[in-house]
Coordinates of C-alpha atoms and ligand atoms in Angstrom, one line a residue:
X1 CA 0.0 0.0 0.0
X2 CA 2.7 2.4 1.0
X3 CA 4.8 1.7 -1.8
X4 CA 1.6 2.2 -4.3
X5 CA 1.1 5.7 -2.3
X6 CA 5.0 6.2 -2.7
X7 CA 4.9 5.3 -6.7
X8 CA 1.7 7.2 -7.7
X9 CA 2.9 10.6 -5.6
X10 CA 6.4 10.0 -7.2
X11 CA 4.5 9.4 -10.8
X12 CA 2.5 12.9 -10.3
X13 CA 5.2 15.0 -9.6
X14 CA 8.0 14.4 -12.4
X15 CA 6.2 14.9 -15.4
X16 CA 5.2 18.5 -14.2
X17 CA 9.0 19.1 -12.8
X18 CA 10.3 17.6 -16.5
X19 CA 7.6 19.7 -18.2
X20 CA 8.9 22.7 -16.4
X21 CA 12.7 22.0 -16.9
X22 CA 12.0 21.4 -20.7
X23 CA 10.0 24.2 -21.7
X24 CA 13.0 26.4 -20.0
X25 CA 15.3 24.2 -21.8
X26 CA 13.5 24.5 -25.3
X27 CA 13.3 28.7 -24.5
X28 CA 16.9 29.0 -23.9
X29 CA 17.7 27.3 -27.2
X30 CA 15.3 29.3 -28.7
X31 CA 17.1 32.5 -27.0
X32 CA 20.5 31.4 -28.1
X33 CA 19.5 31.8 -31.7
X34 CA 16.7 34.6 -31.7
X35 CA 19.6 37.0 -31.8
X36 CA 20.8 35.9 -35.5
X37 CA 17.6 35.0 -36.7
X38 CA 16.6 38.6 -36.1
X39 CA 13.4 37.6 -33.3
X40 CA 13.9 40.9 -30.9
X41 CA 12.1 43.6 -31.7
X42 CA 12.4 47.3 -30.1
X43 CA 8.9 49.0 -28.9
X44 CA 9.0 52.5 -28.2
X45 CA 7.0 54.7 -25.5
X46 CA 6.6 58.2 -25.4
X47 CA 8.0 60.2 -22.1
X48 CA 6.3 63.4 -22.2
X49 CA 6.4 66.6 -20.5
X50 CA 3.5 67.1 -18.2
X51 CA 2.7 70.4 -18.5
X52 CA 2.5 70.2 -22.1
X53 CA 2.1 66.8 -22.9
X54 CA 4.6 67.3 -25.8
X55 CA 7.5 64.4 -26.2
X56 CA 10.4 64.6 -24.4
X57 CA 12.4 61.8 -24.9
X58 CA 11.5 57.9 -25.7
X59 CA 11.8 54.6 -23.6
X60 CA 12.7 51.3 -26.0
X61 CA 11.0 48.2 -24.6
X62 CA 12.3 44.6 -25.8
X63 CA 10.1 42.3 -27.4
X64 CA 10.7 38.7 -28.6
X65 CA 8.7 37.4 -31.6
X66 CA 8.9 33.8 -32.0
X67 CA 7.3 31.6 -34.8
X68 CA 6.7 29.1 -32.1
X69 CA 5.5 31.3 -29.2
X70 CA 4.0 34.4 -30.3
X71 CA 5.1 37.5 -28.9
X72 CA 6.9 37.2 -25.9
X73 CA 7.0 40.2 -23.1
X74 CA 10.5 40.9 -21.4
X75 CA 9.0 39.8 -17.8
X76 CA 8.8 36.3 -19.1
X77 CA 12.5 36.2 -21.1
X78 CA 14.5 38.5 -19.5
X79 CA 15.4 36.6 -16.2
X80 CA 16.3 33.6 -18.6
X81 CA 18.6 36.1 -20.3
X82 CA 20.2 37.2 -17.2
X83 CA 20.8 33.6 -15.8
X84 CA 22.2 32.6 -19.0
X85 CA 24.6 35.5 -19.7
X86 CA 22.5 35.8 -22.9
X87 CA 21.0 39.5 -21.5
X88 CA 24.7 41.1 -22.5
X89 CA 24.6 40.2 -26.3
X90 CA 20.6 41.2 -26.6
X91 CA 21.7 43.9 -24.0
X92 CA 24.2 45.6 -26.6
X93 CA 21.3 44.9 -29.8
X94 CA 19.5 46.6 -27.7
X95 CA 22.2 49.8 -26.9
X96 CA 22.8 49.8 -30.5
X97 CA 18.7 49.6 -32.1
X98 CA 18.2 52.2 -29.7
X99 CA 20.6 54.4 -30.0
X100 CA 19.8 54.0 -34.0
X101 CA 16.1 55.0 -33.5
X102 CA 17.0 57.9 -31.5
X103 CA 19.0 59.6 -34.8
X104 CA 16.0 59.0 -36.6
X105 CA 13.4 61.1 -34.4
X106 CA 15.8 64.2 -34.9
X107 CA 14.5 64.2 -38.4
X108 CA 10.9 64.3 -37.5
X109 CA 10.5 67.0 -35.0
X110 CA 13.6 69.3 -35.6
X111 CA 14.9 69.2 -32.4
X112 CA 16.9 66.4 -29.9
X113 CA 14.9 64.0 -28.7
X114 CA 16.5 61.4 -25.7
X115 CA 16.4 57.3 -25.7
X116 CA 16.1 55.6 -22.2
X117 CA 17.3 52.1 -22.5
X118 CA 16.6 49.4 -19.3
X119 CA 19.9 47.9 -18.6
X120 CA 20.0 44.8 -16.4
X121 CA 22.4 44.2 -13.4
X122 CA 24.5 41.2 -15.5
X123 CA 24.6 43.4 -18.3
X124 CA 25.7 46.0 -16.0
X125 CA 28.4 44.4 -14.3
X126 CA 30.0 43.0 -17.4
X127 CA 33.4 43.6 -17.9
X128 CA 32.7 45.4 -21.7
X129 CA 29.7 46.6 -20.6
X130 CA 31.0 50.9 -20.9
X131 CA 32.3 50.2 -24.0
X132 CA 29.7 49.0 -25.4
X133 CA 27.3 51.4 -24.4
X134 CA 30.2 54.1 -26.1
X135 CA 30.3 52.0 -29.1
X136 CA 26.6 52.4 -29.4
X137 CA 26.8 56.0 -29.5
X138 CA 29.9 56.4 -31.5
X139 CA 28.5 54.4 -34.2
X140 CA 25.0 56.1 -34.2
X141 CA 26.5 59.2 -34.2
X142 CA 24.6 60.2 -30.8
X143 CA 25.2 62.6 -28.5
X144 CA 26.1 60.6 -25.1
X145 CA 23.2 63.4 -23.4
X146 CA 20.6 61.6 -25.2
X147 CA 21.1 58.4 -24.1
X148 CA 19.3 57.6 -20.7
X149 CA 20.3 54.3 -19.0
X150 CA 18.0 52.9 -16.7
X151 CA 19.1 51.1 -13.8
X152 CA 16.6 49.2 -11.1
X153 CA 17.3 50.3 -7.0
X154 CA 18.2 46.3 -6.2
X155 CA 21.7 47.2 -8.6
X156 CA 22.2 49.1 -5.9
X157 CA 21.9 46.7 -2.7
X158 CA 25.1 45.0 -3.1
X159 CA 26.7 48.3 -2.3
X160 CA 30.0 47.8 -4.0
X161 CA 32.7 49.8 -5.0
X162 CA 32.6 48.5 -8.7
X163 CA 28.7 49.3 -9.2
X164 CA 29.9 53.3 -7.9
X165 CA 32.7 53.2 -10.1
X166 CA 30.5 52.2 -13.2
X167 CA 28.1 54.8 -12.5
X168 CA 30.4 57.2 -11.9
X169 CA 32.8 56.6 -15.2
X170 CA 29.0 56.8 -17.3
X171 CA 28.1 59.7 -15.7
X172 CA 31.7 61.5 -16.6
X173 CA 31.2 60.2 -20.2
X174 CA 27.8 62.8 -20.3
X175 CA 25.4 59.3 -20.4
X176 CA 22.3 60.2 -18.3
X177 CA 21.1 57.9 -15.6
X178 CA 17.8 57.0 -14.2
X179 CA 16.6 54.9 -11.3
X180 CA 13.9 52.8 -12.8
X181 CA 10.6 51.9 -10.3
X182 CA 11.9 54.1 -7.8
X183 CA 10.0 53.5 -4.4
X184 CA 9.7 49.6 -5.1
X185 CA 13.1 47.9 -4.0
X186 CA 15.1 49.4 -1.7
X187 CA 14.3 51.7 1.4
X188 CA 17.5 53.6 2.4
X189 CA 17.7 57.1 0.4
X190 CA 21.1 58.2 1.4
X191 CA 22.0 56.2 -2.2
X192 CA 20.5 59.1 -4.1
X193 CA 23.5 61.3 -2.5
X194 CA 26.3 59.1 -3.1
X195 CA 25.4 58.1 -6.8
X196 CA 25.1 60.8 -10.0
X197 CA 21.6 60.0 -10.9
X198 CA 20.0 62.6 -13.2
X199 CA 16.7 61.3 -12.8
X200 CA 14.0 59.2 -10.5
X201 CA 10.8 57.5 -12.5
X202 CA 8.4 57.0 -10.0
X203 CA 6.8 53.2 -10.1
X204 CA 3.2 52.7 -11.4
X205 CA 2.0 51.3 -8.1
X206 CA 2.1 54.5 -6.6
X207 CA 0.3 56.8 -9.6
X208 CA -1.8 54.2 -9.7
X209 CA -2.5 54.8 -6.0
X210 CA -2.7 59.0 -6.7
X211 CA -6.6 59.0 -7.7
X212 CA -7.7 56.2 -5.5
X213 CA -6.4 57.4 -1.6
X214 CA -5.5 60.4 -0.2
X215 CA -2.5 59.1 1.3
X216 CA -1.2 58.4 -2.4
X217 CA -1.3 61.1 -3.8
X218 CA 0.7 62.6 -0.3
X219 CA 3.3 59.8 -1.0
X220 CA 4.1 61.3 -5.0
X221 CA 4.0 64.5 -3.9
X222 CA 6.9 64.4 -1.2
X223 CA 8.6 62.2 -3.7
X224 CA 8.7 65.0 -6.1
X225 CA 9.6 67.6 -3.7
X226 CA 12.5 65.1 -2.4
X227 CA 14.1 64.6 -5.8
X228 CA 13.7 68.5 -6.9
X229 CA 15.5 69.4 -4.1
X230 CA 18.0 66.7 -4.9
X231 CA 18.1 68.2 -8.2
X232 CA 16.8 65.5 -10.0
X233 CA 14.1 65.3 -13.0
X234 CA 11.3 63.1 -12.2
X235 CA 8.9 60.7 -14.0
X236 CA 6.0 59.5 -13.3
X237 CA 5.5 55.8 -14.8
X238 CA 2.2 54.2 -15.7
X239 CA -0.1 57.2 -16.5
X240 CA -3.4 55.9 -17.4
X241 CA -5.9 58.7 -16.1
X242 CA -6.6 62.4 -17.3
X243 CA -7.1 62.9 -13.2
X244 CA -3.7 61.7 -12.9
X245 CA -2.5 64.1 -15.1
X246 CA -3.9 66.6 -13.4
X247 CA -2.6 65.9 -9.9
X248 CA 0.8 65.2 -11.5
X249 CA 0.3 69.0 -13.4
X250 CA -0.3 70.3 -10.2
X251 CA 2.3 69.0 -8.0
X252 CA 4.5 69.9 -10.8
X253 CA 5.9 66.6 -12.1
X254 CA 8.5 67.1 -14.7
X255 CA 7.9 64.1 -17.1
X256 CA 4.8 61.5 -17.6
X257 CA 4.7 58.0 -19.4
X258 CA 1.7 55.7 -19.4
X259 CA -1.3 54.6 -21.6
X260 CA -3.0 57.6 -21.1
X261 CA -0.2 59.4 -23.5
X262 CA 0.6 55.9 -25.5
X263 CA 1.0 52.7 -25.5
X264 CA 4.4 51.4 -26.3
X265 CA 4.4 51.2 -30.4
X266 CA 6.4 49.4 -32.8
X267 CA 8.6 52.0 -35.0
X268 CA 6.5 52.7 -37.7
X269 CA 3.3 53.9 -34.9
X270 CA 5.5 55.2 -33.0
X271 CA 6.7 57.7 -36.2
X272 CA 3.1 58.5 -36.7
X273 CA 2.4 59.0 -33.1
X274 CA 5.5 61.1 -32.8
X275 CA 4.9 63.4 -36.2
X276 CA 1.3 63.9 -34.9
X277 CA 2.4 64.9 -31.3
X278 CA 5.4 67.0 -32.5
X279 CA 2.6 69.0 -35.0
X280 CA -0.1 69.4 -32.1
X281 CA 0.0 72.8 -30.1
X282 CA -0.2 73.1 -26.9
Ligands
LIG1 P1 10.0 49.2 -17.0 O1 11.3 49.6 -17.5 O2 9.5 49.7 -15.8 O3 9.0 49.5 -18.2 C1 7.7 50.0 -18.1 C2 6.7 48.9 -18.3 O4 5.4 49.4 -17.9 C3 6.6 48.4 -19.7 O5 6.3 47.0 -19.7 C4 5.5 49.2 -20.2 O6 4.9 48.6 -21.4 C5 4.6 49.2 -19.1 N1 3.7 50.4 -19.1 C6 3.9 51.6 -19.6 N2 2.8 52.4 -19.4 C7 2.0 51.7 -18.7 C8 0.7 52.0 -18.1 O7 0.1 53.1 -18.3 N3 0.1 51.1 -17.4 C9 0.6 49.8 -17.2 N4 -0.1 48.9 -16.5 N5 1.8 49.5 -17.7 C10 2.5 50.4 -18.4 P2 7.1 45.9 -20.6 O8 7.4 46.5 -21.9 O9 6.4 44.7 -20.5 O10 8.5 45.8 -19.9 C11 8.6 45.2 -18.6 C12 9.9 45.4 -18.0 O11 10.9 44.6 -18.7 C13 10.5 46.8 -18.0 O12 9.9 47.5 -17.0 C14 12.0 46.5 -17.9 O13 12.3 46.3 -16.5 C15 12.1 45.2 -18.6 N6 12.7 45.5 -20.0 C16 12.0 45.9 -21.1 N7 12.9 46.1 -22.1 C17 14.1 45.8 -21.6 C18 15.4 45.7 -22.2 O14 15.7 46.1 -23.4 N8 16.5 45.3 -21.4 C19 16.3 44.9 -20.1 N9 17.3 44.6 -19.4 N10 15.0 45.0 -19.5 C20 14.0 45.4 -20.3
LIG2 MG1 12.3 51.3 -17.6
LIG3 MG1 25.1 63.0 -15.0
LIG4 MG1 9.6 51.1 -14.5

């Protein structure tokens, strides 16, 4: 009887571990040849100013199409790409499609228009990691003030002298930096001091939070009094409501991204979307 129990408990478990294992297996095959086969794809948001609601600069957002699997969003592919060391090679596609797009806009509106790009922590601490970001911009012709690098708070929880120094040598090089879901990952501030961060984006959970409890909207506003008088520009993430907007107006809120101003858009929308907005006054 025990041994039955034994075999039919052991019998329901490993095809469900196996199932697991293989579909990560089959994915990171996948991965390793997505790259050549020309699978990524860059989607580009709108950061706009909030007082006008006139584009600032741009965020580029990874996507992976796969014949196999449809389109696949970075939550589900990127931590595979970070444990497999695959994130620095789509890392630098990424650096370079970016900074590519970026030259493009110029020719649209007249005037400079800046490319965030989400960097990872492996990508980060990799060893060619400043020169490729330089190589980007050199070979795109792009001023290094355009590019934005955005960089997550739990980089910053190993504390180390390397992470500082990386910071630091991109920051000298004119590259802008930006701490990415501010609020959500780490709770000392005295970072915001040490490291030259040009600018905080405010995580969706608290705009999100702005229209529906009085304390929210208390929390965003002392976070955009903290970072002006840190001297840092601030943006608020995940904009979906016009009452947002107008709270975020208000308080004086430097930049905005969400739905409410666009959906991330593949580069031909986003063109449209970008010669319509740049045409619009305000
Ligand atoms: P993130 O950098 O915080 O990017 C913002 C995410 O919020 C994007 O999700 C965007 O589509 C979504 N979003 C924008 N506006 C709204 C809104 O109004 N409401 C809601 N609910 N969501 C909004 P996405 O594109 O799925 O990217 C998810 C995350 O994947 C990014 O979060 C970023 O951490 C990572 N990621 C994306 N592209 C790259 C990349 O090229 N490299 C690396 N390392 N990470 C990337
Ligand atoms: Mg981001
Ligand atoms: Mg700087
Ligand atoms: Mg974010």
């Amino acid at each position: 009887q025990a041994k039955r129990q034994g075999k039919s408990s052991y019998a329901h478990f490993t095809p469900e571990m196996s199932e697991v294992s293989h579909e990560r297996l089959q994915m990171e095959s996948r991965m390793r040849r997505a790259l050549e086969l020309n699978e990524f794809e860059l989607y580009f948001q709108p950061i706009v100013k909030t007082a006008t609601g006139k584009v600032h600069a741009v965020e580029a957002l990874l996507r992976w199409n796969n014949p196999a699997m449809g389109m696949i969003m970075p939550d589900r592919f990127i931590p595979l790409a970070e444990e497999t060391g695959l994130i620095i090679a789509i890392g630098e596609w990424v650096l370079e499609q970016a900074c590519l797009a970026a030259t493009g806009w110029r020719a649209i509106t007249g005037r400079d228009i800046g490319i965030s790009v989400n960097v990872s922590p492996r990508q980060f601490r990799d060893s060619g990691f400043i020169n490729a970001v330089m190589r980007a911009l050199s070979n795109n012709d792009l001023a290094p003030q355009l590019l934005e690098l955005e960089i997550t708070e739990r980089l910053l929880l190993d504390n180390s002298i390397e992470t500082a120094e990386i910071l630091r040598e991109l920051d000298r090089a004119g590259i802008r930096l930006s701490v990415d879901d501010f609020g959500t990952g780490y709770s000392a501030l005295s970072y915001l001091k040490s490291y030259p961060f040009d600018t905080l984006k405010i995580d969706r959970t608290f705009i999100n939070d702005v229209t529906k409890t009085q304390g929210g909207g208390s929390l965003v506003r002392a976070i955009i009094n903290m970072a002006h008088s840190l001297g840092l520009t601030i943006i608020a993430e995940g904009v979906e409501e016009e009452a947002q907007t107008l709270f975020l107006k208000q308080e004086g809120c430097d930049m905005s991204q969400g739905y409410f101003y666009s959906r991330p858009l593949p580069a031909g929308e986003f063109n449209e979307w970008l010669n319509t907005n740049h045409q619009t006054q305000t």
